[in-house]
XYZ file of C-alpha atoms in Angstrom:
765
model
C 68.332 29.275 81.506
C 67.670 32.011 79.007
C 67.534 35.654 80.091
C 67.874 38.915 78.135
C 68.015 42.666 78.781
C 66.737 44.947 75.982
C 69.016 47.872 76.948
C 70.492 49.593 80.014
C 70.838 53.177 81.365
C 74.019 54.925 80.193
C 74.413 57.757 82.659
C 75.979 55.649 85.396
C 74.815 55.160 89.002
C 76.119 58.620 90.009
C 75.602 60.354 86.637
C 79.273 59.827 85.712
C 78.576 60.191 81.971
C 76.688 63.475 82.475
C 79.640 65.077 84.271
C 82.161 63.687 81.783
C 80.143 65.054 78.837
C 79.676 68.510 80.352
C 83.350 68.723 81.256
C 84.272 67.800 77.659
C 81.815 70.316 76.174
C 83.212 73.047 78.451
C 86.709 72.306 77.153
C 87.884 71.166 80.610
C 88.747 67.614 79.507
C 89.786 65.795 76.323
C 87.905 63.411 74.037
C 90.174 60.705 75.456
C 89.015 61.473 79.013
C 85.390 61.210 77.903
C 86.025 57.902 76.099
C 87.690 56.501 79.238
C 84.624 57.256 81.404
C 82.356 55.779 78.716
C 84.470 52.593 78.400
C 84.520 52.120 82.209
C 80.731 52.450 82.355
C 80.247 49.949 79.503
C 82.574 47.474 81.188
C 80.778 47.705 84.526
C 77.365 47.249 82.848
C 78.463 44.175 80.853
C 80.256 42.611 83.837
C 77.279 43.231 86.127
C 74.924 41.409 83.721
C 77.396 38.581 83.120
C 77.970 38.115 86.859
C 74.215 38.055 87.491
C 73.850 35.241 84.951
C 72.171 37.043 82.017
C 72.670 35.039 78.811
C 71.793 37.609 76.104
C 73.619 40.819 77.058
C 73.142 43.845 74.760
C 75.978 45.923 73.290
C 75.753 49.193 71.317
C 72.848 50.391 73.515
C 75.331 52.678 75.288
C 75.542 56.142 73.729
C 77.247 59.458 74.413
C 74.057 61.220 73.296
C 71.349 59.158 71.622
C 70.963 55.801 69.835
C 69.098 57.291 66.838
C 71.892 59.841 66.354
C 74.368 56.922 66.538
C 72.442 55.312 63.663
C 72.529 58.580 61.672
C 76.318 58.570 62.168
C 76.547 54.886 61.178
C 74.710 55.693 57.912
C 76.740 58.855 57.256
C 73.484 60.831 57.040
C 75.066 64.093 58.226
C 73.154 67.233 57.129
C 75.401 69.388 54.850
C 75.406 72.351 57.278
C 77.888 70.513 59.546
C 80.603 70.566 56.878
C 81.481 66.858 57.195
C 83.766 65.655 54.410
C 83.526 61.886 54.768
C 85.642 59.470 56.788
C 84.832 58.140 60.278
C 82.573 60.622 62.111
C 84.378 62.238 65.049
C 83.036 63.748 68.249
C 83.055 67.316 66.837
C 80.605 66.515 64.005
C 78.611 64.152 66.240
C 78.063 66.705 69.023
C 77.433 69.531 66.526
C 74.486 67.525 65.178
C 73.230 66.997 68.733
C 73.804 70.469 70.167
C 74.593 72.848 67.326
C 77.760 74.951 67.370
C 78.713 78.614 67.106
C 77.658 78.832 63.472
C 74.879 76.273 62.893
C 71.835 75.075 64.848
C 71.331 71.551 66.217
C 69.095 68.937 64.619
C 65.544 68.749 65.984
C 64.882 66.775 69.117
C 61.583 65.054 69.850
C 60.053 62.589 72.289
C 60.851 58.890 71.934
C 57.335 57.439 71.568
C 55.419 58.199 74.804
C 58.432 58.269 77.148
C 60.185 61.327 78.617
C 63.353 60.465 76.657
C 64.144 62.572 73.561
C 65.950 61.512 70.384
C 67.643 63.480 67.600
C 65.438 63.374 64.488
C 67.239 62.391 61.263
C 66.866 64.927 58.400
C 66.623 63.039 55.111
C 65.870 63.647 51.452
C 66.381 62.179 47.971
C 69.943 63.553 47.700
C 71.458 62.128 50.908
C 74.588 60.101 50.073
C 74.660 57.338 52.661
C 77.985 55.723 53.608
C 79.265 53.517 56.453
C 80.714 56.282 58.633
C 80.664 55.073 62.249
C 81.911 51.618 63.244
C 80.619 51.962 66.830
C 78.445 48.800 66.799
C 81.347 46.579 65.756
C 83.910 48.334 67.970
C 81.733 47.910 71.082
C 80.998 44.258 70.267
C 84.776 43.617 70.061
C 85.396 45.663 73.213
C 82.999 43.450 75.197
C 84.468 40.302 73.654
C 87.960 41.341 74.760
C 86.547 41.561 78.299
C 85.264 37.998 77.982
C 81.606 38.939 77.432
C 79.849 37.723 74.271
C 77.078 40.247 73.586
C 74.087 40.729 71.297
C 74.797 43.858 69.191
C 71.713 46.105 68.994
C 70.834 48.276 65.984
C 67.876 50.612 65.460
C 65.999 48.698 62.738
C 66.095 50.195 59.225
C 62.326 50.662 58.894
C 61.845 52.329 62.291
C 64.847 54.559 61.540
C 63.181 55.881 58.386
C 59.730 56.178 59.974
C 61.193 58.265 62.809
C 62.973 60.626 60.385
C 61.675 63.825 58.801
C 62.190 65.419 55.388
C 65.115 67.883 55.603
C 64.553 71.622 55.085
C 63.840 72.287 51.424
C 62.624 68.727 50.760
C 58.939 68.316 49.855
C 56.870 67.540 52.978
C 55.253 64.732 50.982
C 58.614 63.041 50.271
C 58.418 59.305 51.061
C 61.123 58.545 53.613
C 60.629 54.819 53.005
C 61.796 55.339 49.413
C 65.316 55.504 50.918
C 65.158 51.901 52.169
C 67.145 50.573 49.205
C 69.868 53.159 49.904
C 70.386 52.397 53.607
C 70.188 48.577 53.472
C 73.646 48.212 51.818
C 75.163 49.937 54.877
C 73.231 47.680 57.256
C 74.643 44.734 55.251
C 78.216 46.015 55.755
C 77.653 46.331 59.508
C 76.073 42.856 59.757
C 78.926 41.305 57.752
C 81.545 42.897 60.031
C 79.668 41.738 63.151
C 79.572 38.171 61.801
C 83.316 38.310 61.062
C 83.935 39.566 64.619
C 82.170 36.467 65.961
C 78.629 37.650 66.779
C 76.055 34.846 66.836
C 72.981 36.970 67.644
C 71.865 40.417 66.472
C 68.977 42.545 67.772
C 67.025 45.033 65.636
C 64.809 47.452 67.587
C 61.653 48.060 65.523
C 59.336 49.776 68.017
C 57.299 51.503 65.275
C 55.596 48.099 64.809
C 53.335 48.917 67.775
C 51.988 52.051 66.048
C 48.960 52.354 63.756
C 50.623 51.747 60.366
C 49.218 52.062 56.839
C 49.730 48.965 54.701
C 52.618 50.408 52.631
C 54.550 51.121 55.843
C 53.876 47.631 57.101
C 55.010 46.192 53.789
C 58.384 47.953 54.188
C 59.241 45.518 57.024
C 58.710 42.522 54.740
C 60.765 44.202 52.027
C 63.639 45.171 54.346
C 64.138 41.824 56.054
C 63.785 39.887 52.772
C 66.574 42.056 51.362
C 68.740 41.381 54.449
C 67.980 37.645 54.596
C 71.080 36.302 52.834
C 73.418 38.642 54.770
C 71.811 37.558 58.059
C 72.119 33.838 57.340
C 74.131 32.075 60.028
C 73.024 34.627 62.664
C 70.170 34.400 65.127
C 68.057 37.504 64.519
C 65.870 39.093 67.214
C 63.357 41.799 66.359
C 62.419 43.717 69.478
C 59.181 45.733 69.897
C 58.060 47.678 72.949
C 55.817 50.319 74.622
C 52.397 48.901 73.644
C 50.311 46.001 72.412
C 51.237 44.992 68.899
C 48.182 45.180 66.576
C 47.096 41.875 65.010
C 48.043 42.902 61.452
C 51.546 43.976 62.570
C 51.937 40.749 64.569
C 51.155 38.720 61.463
C 53.700 40.638 59.355
C 56.378 40.451 62.064
C 56.068 36.732 62.779
C 56.268 35.840 59.103
C 59.427 37.900 58.348
C 62.150 36.026 56.441
C 65.385 35.153 58.209
C 64.171 36.211 61.663
C 64.608 33.718 64.526
C 63.193 35.572 67.540
C 60.545 38.126 68.485
C 60.532 40.390 71.539
C 57.294 41.791 72.995
C 56.393 44.195 75.800
C 54.035 42.100 77.933
C 53.690 44.804 80.608
C 52.052 47.454 78.417
C 51.025 44.883 75.845
C 48.765 42.487 77.704
C 46.642 41.863 74.579
C 49.746 40.602 72.755
C 49.502 37.518 74.993
C 46.273 36.538 73.233
C 47.964 36.841 69.817
C 50.805 34.575 70.979
C 48.329 32.049 72.408
C 46.392 32.150 69.142
C 49.345 31.588 66.834
C 53.112 31.603 67.380
C 55.433 30.378 64.589
C 56.905 26.971 65.320
C 60.602 26.719 66.142
C 61.023 30.477 66.774
C 62.177 32.114 70.011
C 59.897 34.276 72.126
C 61.606 37.019 74.171
C 58.965 37.697 76.814
C 59.173 41.230 78.272
C 57.634 40.599 81.701
C 59.837 42.915 83.813
C 58.750 46.573 83.492
C 61.465 48.774 81.981
C 59.500 51.989 82.536
C 58.688 52.017 86.208
C 60.443 51.482 89.529
C 58.149 48.951 91.211
C 59.351 45.490 92.163
C 58.026 42.825 89.812
C 55.307 40.456 91.012
C 57.552 37.428 90.510
C 54.856 34.832 91.188
C 52.474 36.386 88.648
C 55.261 36.742 86.045
C 56.290 33.125 86.571
C 52.759 31.947 85.951
C 52.590 33.992 82.699
C 55.930 32.498 81.634
C 54.749 28.966 82.375
C 51.706 29.534 80.149
C 53.975 30.813 77.367
C 56.352 27.898 77.821
C 53.548 25.473 77.068
C 52.989 27.306 73.746
C 56.516 27.947 72.459
C 58.470 25.154 74.166
C 60.991 25.139 77.006
C 64.105 25.865 74.962
C 62.516 28.670 72.931
C 61.352 30.974 75.760
C 63.634 33.798 76.930
C 62.826 35.993 79.951
C 63.323 39.686 79.157
C 62.531 43.276 80.119
C 59.509 45.004 78.574
C 61.799 47.585 76.897
C 65.228 49.118 77.521
C 65.899 49.927 81.181
C 67.001 53.375 79.958
C 63.649 54.716 81.213
C 64.132 53.731 84.835
C 66.589 54.752 87.578
C 69.961 52.988 87.806
C 70.523 51.326 91.196
C 68.620 51.380 94.463
C 71.835 50.620 96.359
C 72.562 54.355 96.196
C 69.356 55.252 98.069
C 70.516 55.549 101.653
C 67.862 58.019 102.834
C 64.767 56.412 101.340
C 62.263 55.019 103.833
C 62.976 51.284 104.406
C 59.430 50.068 103.811
C 58.980 52.045 100.578
C 62.438 50.956 99.427
C 61.404 47.294 99.721
C 58.649 47.949 97.141
C 61.062 49.244 94.497
C 63.416 47.871 91.835
C 65.708 50.123 89.769
C 67.589 48.882 86.664
C 70.231 46.866 88.548
C 67.495 45.135 90.576
C 65.457 44.428 87.430
C 68.440 42.551 85.975
C 68.345 40.349 89.103
C 64.560 39.860 88.716
C 64.948 38.738 85.078
C 67.599 36.230 86.134
C 65.522 34.957 89.095
C 62.572 34.301 86.767
C 64.762 32.512 84.205
C 66.240 30.276 86.954
C 62.790 29.492 88.367
C 61.595 28.547 84.898
C 64.575 26.185 84.568
C 63.607 24.497 87.851
C 66.194 26.293 90.029
C 63.849 28.630 91.891
C 65.577 30.794 94.506
C 63.031 30.527 97.322
C 64.670 33.343 99.279
C 64.235 35.869 96.452
C 60.648 34.768 95.798
C 59.543 34.899 99.434
C 61.161 38.319 100.023
C 59.359 39.544 96.909
C 56.006 38.153 98.097
C 56.484 39.785 101.518
C 57.289 43.182 99.950
C 54.204 42.988 97.712
C 52.006 42.040 100.678
C 53.343 44.941 102.764
C 52.627 47.365 99.906
C 49.066 46.035 99.538
C 48.210 46.361 103.207
C 50.247 49.434 104.179
C 48.153 52.176 105.809
C 50.401 54.786 104.141
C 49.125 53.713 100.721
C 45.388 54.038 101.364
C 43.543 57.136 102.571
C 39.785 56.490 102.839
C 38.835 60.189 102.673
C 40.780 60.696 99.435
C 39.288 57.555 97.862
C 35.791 58.800 98.745
C 36.364 62.296 97.382
C 37.797 60.934 94.135
C 34.915 58.481 93.715
C 32.432 61.344 94.170
C 33.868 63.118 91.096
C 32.363 60.596 88.708
C 28.972 62.307 88.304
C 29.999 65.782 87.107
C 32.186 67.176 84.360
C 33.258 70.172 86.483
C 32.773 73.149 84.208
C 32.709 76.760 85.376
C 29.172 78.117 85.473
C 29.695 80.979 82.980
C 31.160 80.823 79.469
C 34.625 82.146 78.776
C 33.728 85.405 76.995
C 31.474 86.515 79.881
C 34.227 85.599 82.361
C 36.832 87.569 80.416
C 34.559 90.638 80.536
C 34.141 90.291 84.313
C 37.905 89.829 84.738
C 38.723 92.835 82.576
C 36.435 95.061 84.709
C 38.432 93.962 87.742
C 41.972 93.825 86.273
C 41.686 96.746 83.832
C 44.528 95.546 81.567
C 45.663 97.319 78.377
C 45.191 95.718 74.957
C 48.007 93.156 74.270
C 48.743 92.684 78.006
C 52.281 91.539 78.893
C 53.308 88.850 81.368
C 56.008 86.185 81.870
C 55.567 82.457 82.397
C 56.675 82.166 86.026
C 60.307 81.590 86.866
C 63.116 84.168 86.847
C 66.845 83.361 86.612
C 68.108 81.127 89.420
C 71.489 82.566 90.362
C 74.299 80.606 92.038
C 73.647 82.524 95.300
C 69.975 81.561 95.205
C 70.702 77.858 94.670
C 73.253 78.020 97.487
C 70.720 79.489 99.939
C 68.191 76.764 99.096
C 70.829 74.046 99.399
C 72.059 75.325 102.761
C 68.528 75.671 104.126
C 67.830 72.059 103.105
C 71.046 70.964 104.833
C 69.973 72.985 107.929
C 73.037 75.244 107.601
C 70.959 78.454 107.576
C 67.985 79.222 109.837
C 64.413 79.437 108.561
C 64.369 83.177 109.322
C 67.483 83.805 107.239
C 66.121 81.647 104.432
C 62.772 83.490 104.329
C 64.624 86.819 104.430
C 66.814 85.820 101.448
C 63.868 84.574 99.369
C 61.805 87.656 100.260
C 64.663 89.868 99.066
C 64.848 87.955 95.789
C 61.065 88.320 95.236
C 61.289 92.048 95.965
C 64.042 92.356 93.339
C 61.997 90.455 90.716
C 58.829 92.497 91.407
C 60.733 95.794 91.183
C 62.334 94.709 87.897
C 58.955 93.838 86.332
C 57.479 97.171 87.465
C 60.445 99.029 85.938
C 59.821 97.268 82.616
C 56.093 98.074 82.976
C 54.922 94.444 82.699
C 51.146 94.185 83.291
C 50.656 90.891 85.137
C 53.537 89.996 87.447
C 55.060 86.788 88.799
C 57.096 86.279 91.976
C 59.887 84.486 90.096
C 59.710 81.166 92.026
C 63.026 81.587 93.883
C 61.886 79.057 96.515
C 61.372 76.239 93.979
C 63.837 73.584 92.850
C 61.660 71.934 90.208
C 58.064 72.461 89.077
C 56.966 68.944 90.060
C 59.265 68.126 92.974
C 58.337 71.354 94.771
C 54.677 70.283 94.978
C 55.358 66.579 95.464
C 57.405 67.366 98.571
C 54.350 69.035 100.102
C 51.765 66.411 99.149
C 51.227 63.115 100.937
C 51.620 59.911 98.906
C 54.950 61.033 97.334
C 58.489 59.799 98.015
C 61.800 61.091 96.619
C 65.020 59.355 95.687
C 68.485 60.880 96.050
C 69.960 59.298 92.904
C 66.938 58.122 90.924
C 68.078 60.009 87.817
C 66.744 59.140 84.362
C 68.158 60.471 81.079
C 65.907 62.987 79.342
C 68.282 63.904 76.486
C 72.043 64.264 76.040
C 73.483 64.934 79.493
C 70.191 66.191 80.923
C 68.652 63.952 83.577
C 65.443 64.208 85.571
C 64.643 62.717 88.963
C 60.960 61.756 88.909
C 59.098 61.716 92.230
C 57.587 58.372 93.232
C 53.815 58.352 93.787
C 53.250 55.361 96.080
C 49.935 56.159 97.776
C 46.751 58.208 97.820
C 47.543 61.883 97.256
C 46.313 64.707 99.457
C 47.367 68.206 100.512
C 47.964 68.463 104.268
C 48.291 72.291 104.190
C 48.607 75.179 101.755
C 51.735 75.079 99.609
C 52.167 78.445 97.861
C 49.842 80.886 99.639
C 52.571 82.314 101.903
C 54.882 83.319 99.030
C 52.151 84.439 96.613
C 50.439 86.729 99.120
C 53.823 88.108 100.219
C 54.604 88.934 96.579
C 51.144 90.468 95.994
C 51.665 92.736 99.015
C 54.709 94.256 97.258
C 52.775 95.583 94.246
C 49.474 97.124 93.158
C 49.573 95.129 89.891
C 48.027 91.646 89.655
C 50.407 88.914 90.883
C 49.912 85.448 89.394
C 49.638 82.457 91.705
C 51.782 79.677 90.241
C 50.847 76.003 90.334
C 51.760 72.848 88.423
C 48.728 71.022 87.055
C 47.718 67.468 87.970
C 48.414 65.894 84.558
C 51.967 67.267 84.463
C 52.667 66.110 88.017
C 51.402 62.656 86.979
C 53.291 62.418 83.670
C 56.592 63.536 85.194
C 56.483 61.056 88.090
C 56.907 57.326 88.569
C 53.248 56.465 89.125
C 51.829 53.695 91.323
C 50.776 50.693 89.247
C 48.100 49.311 91.591
C 45.276 51.545 90.324
C 44.470 53.184 86.945
C 46.494 56.341 86.170
C 43.362 58.489 85.889
C 42.408 57.740 89.513
C 45.766 59.030 90.720
C 45.343 62.065 88.460
C 41.927 62.899 89.940
C 43.419 62.710 93.445
C 46.173 65.181 92.486
C 43.525 67.410 90.876
C 41.596 67.595 94.157
C 44.773 68.577 96.025
C 45.502 71.359 93.498
C 41.819 72.460 93.691
C 42.242 73.068 97.447
C 45.305 75.199 96.701
C 43.551 77.223 93.956
C 40.664 78.023 96.297
C 43.049 79.010 99.121
C 44.914 81.383 96.795
C 41.618 82.950 95.721
C 40.487 83.387 99.353
C 43.774 85.169 100.025
C 43.239 87.779 97.324
C 45.148 86.246 94.386
C 42.965 86.969 91.338
C 45.125 85.524 88.562
C 46.175 81.884 88.985
C 48.290 79.932 86.512
C 48.048 76.127 86.476
C 50.809 74.768 84.225
C 50.063 71.729 82.101
C 53.389 71.525 80.293
C 53.173 67.750 79.911
C 49.527 67.247 78.975
C 50.381 65.918 75.531
C 53.216 63.728 76.820
C 50.774 61.203 78.197
C 48.949 60.772 74.897
C 48.766 57.011 74.130
C 50.579 55.789 71.021
C 47.460 54.372 69.398
C 44.576 56.456 68.089
C 42.001 54.127 69.606
C 43.153 54.955 73.154
C 43.691 58.706 72.778
C 40.148 59.983 73.293
C 39.840 58.300 76.691
C 43.150 59.776 77.902
C 42.377 63.296 76.672
C 38.965 63.106 78.294
C 40.249 62.361 81.813
C 43.323 64.585 81.475
C 41.278 67.640 80.475
C 38.658 66.776 83.102
C 41.403 66.697 85.777
C 42.461 70.212 84.777
C 38.885 71.509 85.002
C 38.450 69.962 88.467
C 41.251 72.198 89.800
C 39.455 75.475 89.040
C 35.746 74.758 88.548
C 34.932 76.391 91.896
C 36.439 79.866 91.425
C 34.607 83.164 90.848
C 34.089 84.533 87.330
C 36.428 87.391 88.215
C 39.321 85.033 88.997
C 41.411 84.573 85.875
C 42.750 81.044 85.295
C 45.853 80.779 83.101
C 47.569 77.634 81.893
C 50.907 77.151 80.162
C 51.815 74.385 77.740
C 55.157 73.424 76.300
C 56.068 72.805 72.743
C 54.838 69.595 71.150
C 52.378 69.091 68.312
C 49.322 70.970 69.546
C 47.516 70.856 66.292
C 46.235 67.346 66.827
C 44.829 68.100 70.290
C 43.653 71.701 69.837
C 40.031 70.744 70.575
C 41.050 69.222 73.905
C 43.000 72.382 74.723
C 39.875 74.465 74.049
C 37.917 72.016 76.228
C 40.220 72.767 79.191
C 38.256 76.026 79.344
C 41.087 78.123 80.800
C 40.656 81.912 80.587
C 44.154 82.413 79.133
C 46.613 79.911 77.680
C 50.277 80.713 77.050
C 52.081 78.409 74.655
C 55.712 77.682 73.958
C 55.699 78.548 70.327
C 58.754 80.369 69.102
C 60.484 77.229 67.805
C 57.411 76.251 65.816
C 55.668 79.534 65.055
C 54.118 78.554 61.841
C 52.943 75.160 63.075
C 50.853 76.651 65.864
C 49.431 79.601 63.950
C 48.425 77.335 61.058
C 45.746 75.797 63.314
C 44.021 79.157 63.628
C 44.561 79.914 59.955
C 42.692 76.717 59.159
C 39.675 78.150 60.895
C 39.724 76.756 64.456
C 37.686 79.250 66.518
C 39.364 80.176 69.779
C 37.632 82.613 72.105
C 39.789 82.562 75.245
C 42.937 84.603 75.891
C 46.040 83.240 74.185
C 49.735 84.090 74.411
C 51.906 82.268 71.858
C 55.514 82.821 73.036
C 57.108 85.779 71.231
C 60.714 84.733 71.836
C 62.670 81.536 72.502
C 64.052 81.357 76.033
C 66.079 78.216 75.241
C 68.556 80.325 73.325
C 70.856 83.062 74.724
C 69.956 85.261 71.713
C 68.273 88.594 72.543
C 65.530 89.401 70.015
C 65.087 93.036 68.928
C 61.920 95.086 69.492
C 61.260 95.013 65.724
C 61.598 91.240 65.550
C 59.135 90.743 68.421
C 56.700 93.307 66.957
C 56.889 91.429 63.663
C 55.970 88.165 65.392
C 53.046 89.784 67.213
C 51.797 91.154 63.884
C 51.882 87.642 62.430
C 49.725 86.505 65.350
C 47.307 89.418 64.937
C 46.734 88.283 61.364
C 45.009 85.134 62.665
C 43.912 86.003 66.232
C 41.577 88.707 67.598
C 43.324 91.748 69.114
C 41.310 91.536 72.329
C 42.410 87.974 73.183
C 46.137 88.169 72.403
C 48.716 88.238 75.220
C 52.424 89.009 74.865
C 54.879 86.772 76.745
C 58.124 84.764 76.401
C 57.588 81.122 75.512
C 58.673 79.510 78.797
C 60.000 80.246 82.285
C 63.281 82.186 82.530
C 64.913 79.983 85.191
C 67.785 78.761 83.012
C 68.748 82.161 81.562
C 71.088 84.848 82.890
C 69.869 88.315 83.961
C 72.129 89.860 81.292
C 69.957 88.067 78.701
C 66.594 88.413 80.436
C 66.645 92.180 81.074
C 67.126 93.407 77.474
C 64.809 90.708 76.086
C 61.926 91.635 78.442
C 62.467 95.349 77.806
C 62.256 94.744 74.037
C 59.155 92.584 74.528
C 57.278 95.328 76.434
C 58.464 97.992 73.964
C 57.126 95.882 71.087
C 53.717 95.538 72.801
C 53.577 99.322 73.390
C 54.592 100.042 69.804
C 51.723 97.897 68.527
C 49.258 99.384 71.018
C 49.962 102.846 69.648
C 49.725 101.597 66.060
C 46.378 99.910 66.818
C 45.078 103.045 68.566
C 45.989 105.337 65.647
C 44.481 102.849 63.174
C 41.206 103.145 65.090
């Protein structure tokens, strides 16, 4: 009975690790206290898997920040700015790399493939002196062994590690990161040797870059690396784990012919075409770790369907060589449904969080070994049947409306330059108009009022009065600073997706369904279980109230359909684009209601548009097409004089700039200040952009207050590549997480900088 889990969430069922980390960072607890919480969590995870009956239990997938950073520590690849002088890397150096410290900035963070998890990007170059500087993998293997659990130690594979790195500052951009392979393999050999001495019989290398489009020299690096490790690995069973997509045929061929490797793990949830490769040719005598339980969603597995897939595979690879596994690490799903006491019973029966997925893997392995637990299988079949037939899932009217979208591409009738002229006649804005992105600081008092209203401790009247007061304060502040286009500050909103999801049908919410985003930061994605519609208006009350407080334009504030989709757990019983079109129609109703109620500037945020981009080039055009189409659906019906803004967060825009132009918004504001040059280089290279654009002029993620001169300097850089009449001046993101003591001087300096440049431009004329 062979079962395996690729990896497991670290935060704990009640976010224990998050609170332990933040307490340690705030100086309220010691490194020892943090290590105790971490050790308790590891023990409970290992014991839970062992008690369930899992055979191949992972170790070293736990981390106090990130598994790639753990690998950087293992290799001693600490950038010089952290002043590390050798020896075992301690928590001070480790967390400085992750978060920066008083004197030096953190390492860059970026998305882990196409998930919402973020890893710390290694900074490498020809002069890095690698050394074995963190014994975590061996220590945790021994720790589990002392508890009576024999685990499979997991390492980020050497080739993926290098392919996920970037050249350090000052190193040529063209530097070949793979040229460092010969320098890091000796350290991998030391780790492997120590693991063997400690008694390990299996080892797992995660090489997820194998599912990407790879040039032949990159592919060859895998052959080179594992040939070099072959003699060190002898006597161990070696598993190479891939996940997140189909593995291309060429990569499959390279992987399955690697020297010294005994087992291959594949994601068969997102990689359905991989099945055909396995059926076509699987190396004799090797193990297949079949990832049939979805590590990236929260739906219960279709056990009968998975069993039938496994039986097919068994006939190819043989009974004793098939291992039931998860599609990827369970890091990307919520921890345990046991903690959901308020969730609707019927919906709850359709779900499986990480702890339940461990049980599913074991149930499938037992069934395959002829010990099928009929009770588990029949409960599963009943839950699936109830989900299929439930009237709360299907809404005929929504299905019809979404089907009717197919014929049109939903563009506004007039082109953008004519619309901007019509809008300017109505709005009468100065050159270089100023605005902010939407949210204002959320004070402790404000959060308390929202919490108490939710808990029914304050009346609706008192709640509305408190929020109204807050909006009045924010409007007055913006008028004092002389900002041109105002926002209401979003004091009534907890989260930009949850706030809308709570008012749309087809959404459910967990109480503890937290998923790690990075470090100690967790998100709680809404669950889209059925057809989406908007029973009544969601933001009109607050937006019109705010507009009544000022003569200046007040932006309506909405989250776009693609972002709502990409930041939720999405139903898996219809294609993602169909769900996206349904959300788009709901947001369209809201846009038109705002317009009817006199709101003439409406912002539809698409912060996460790029996050959904598929890993493989061949699938990207289709995604971008329906994602951009969904955005256009939301606002294709408004008047030329209504100005549609969108906001996008920082991630490589350059490769999707044509899709961004195709969204056809009137104004786009972009989080830019961390990657100034990257964004502006697109326009320098001659991309023509005719709509309004506001690249962020200062970084709101930092408490630093930029001076007027510094902001003016940035705007000048933008004016060198963008037309004066389309440039907007704004911060790079919402101000929700900042303090008023930081926001007030920064906004004042921002407006002063815009005015300074207006007068310079006027006198130049």
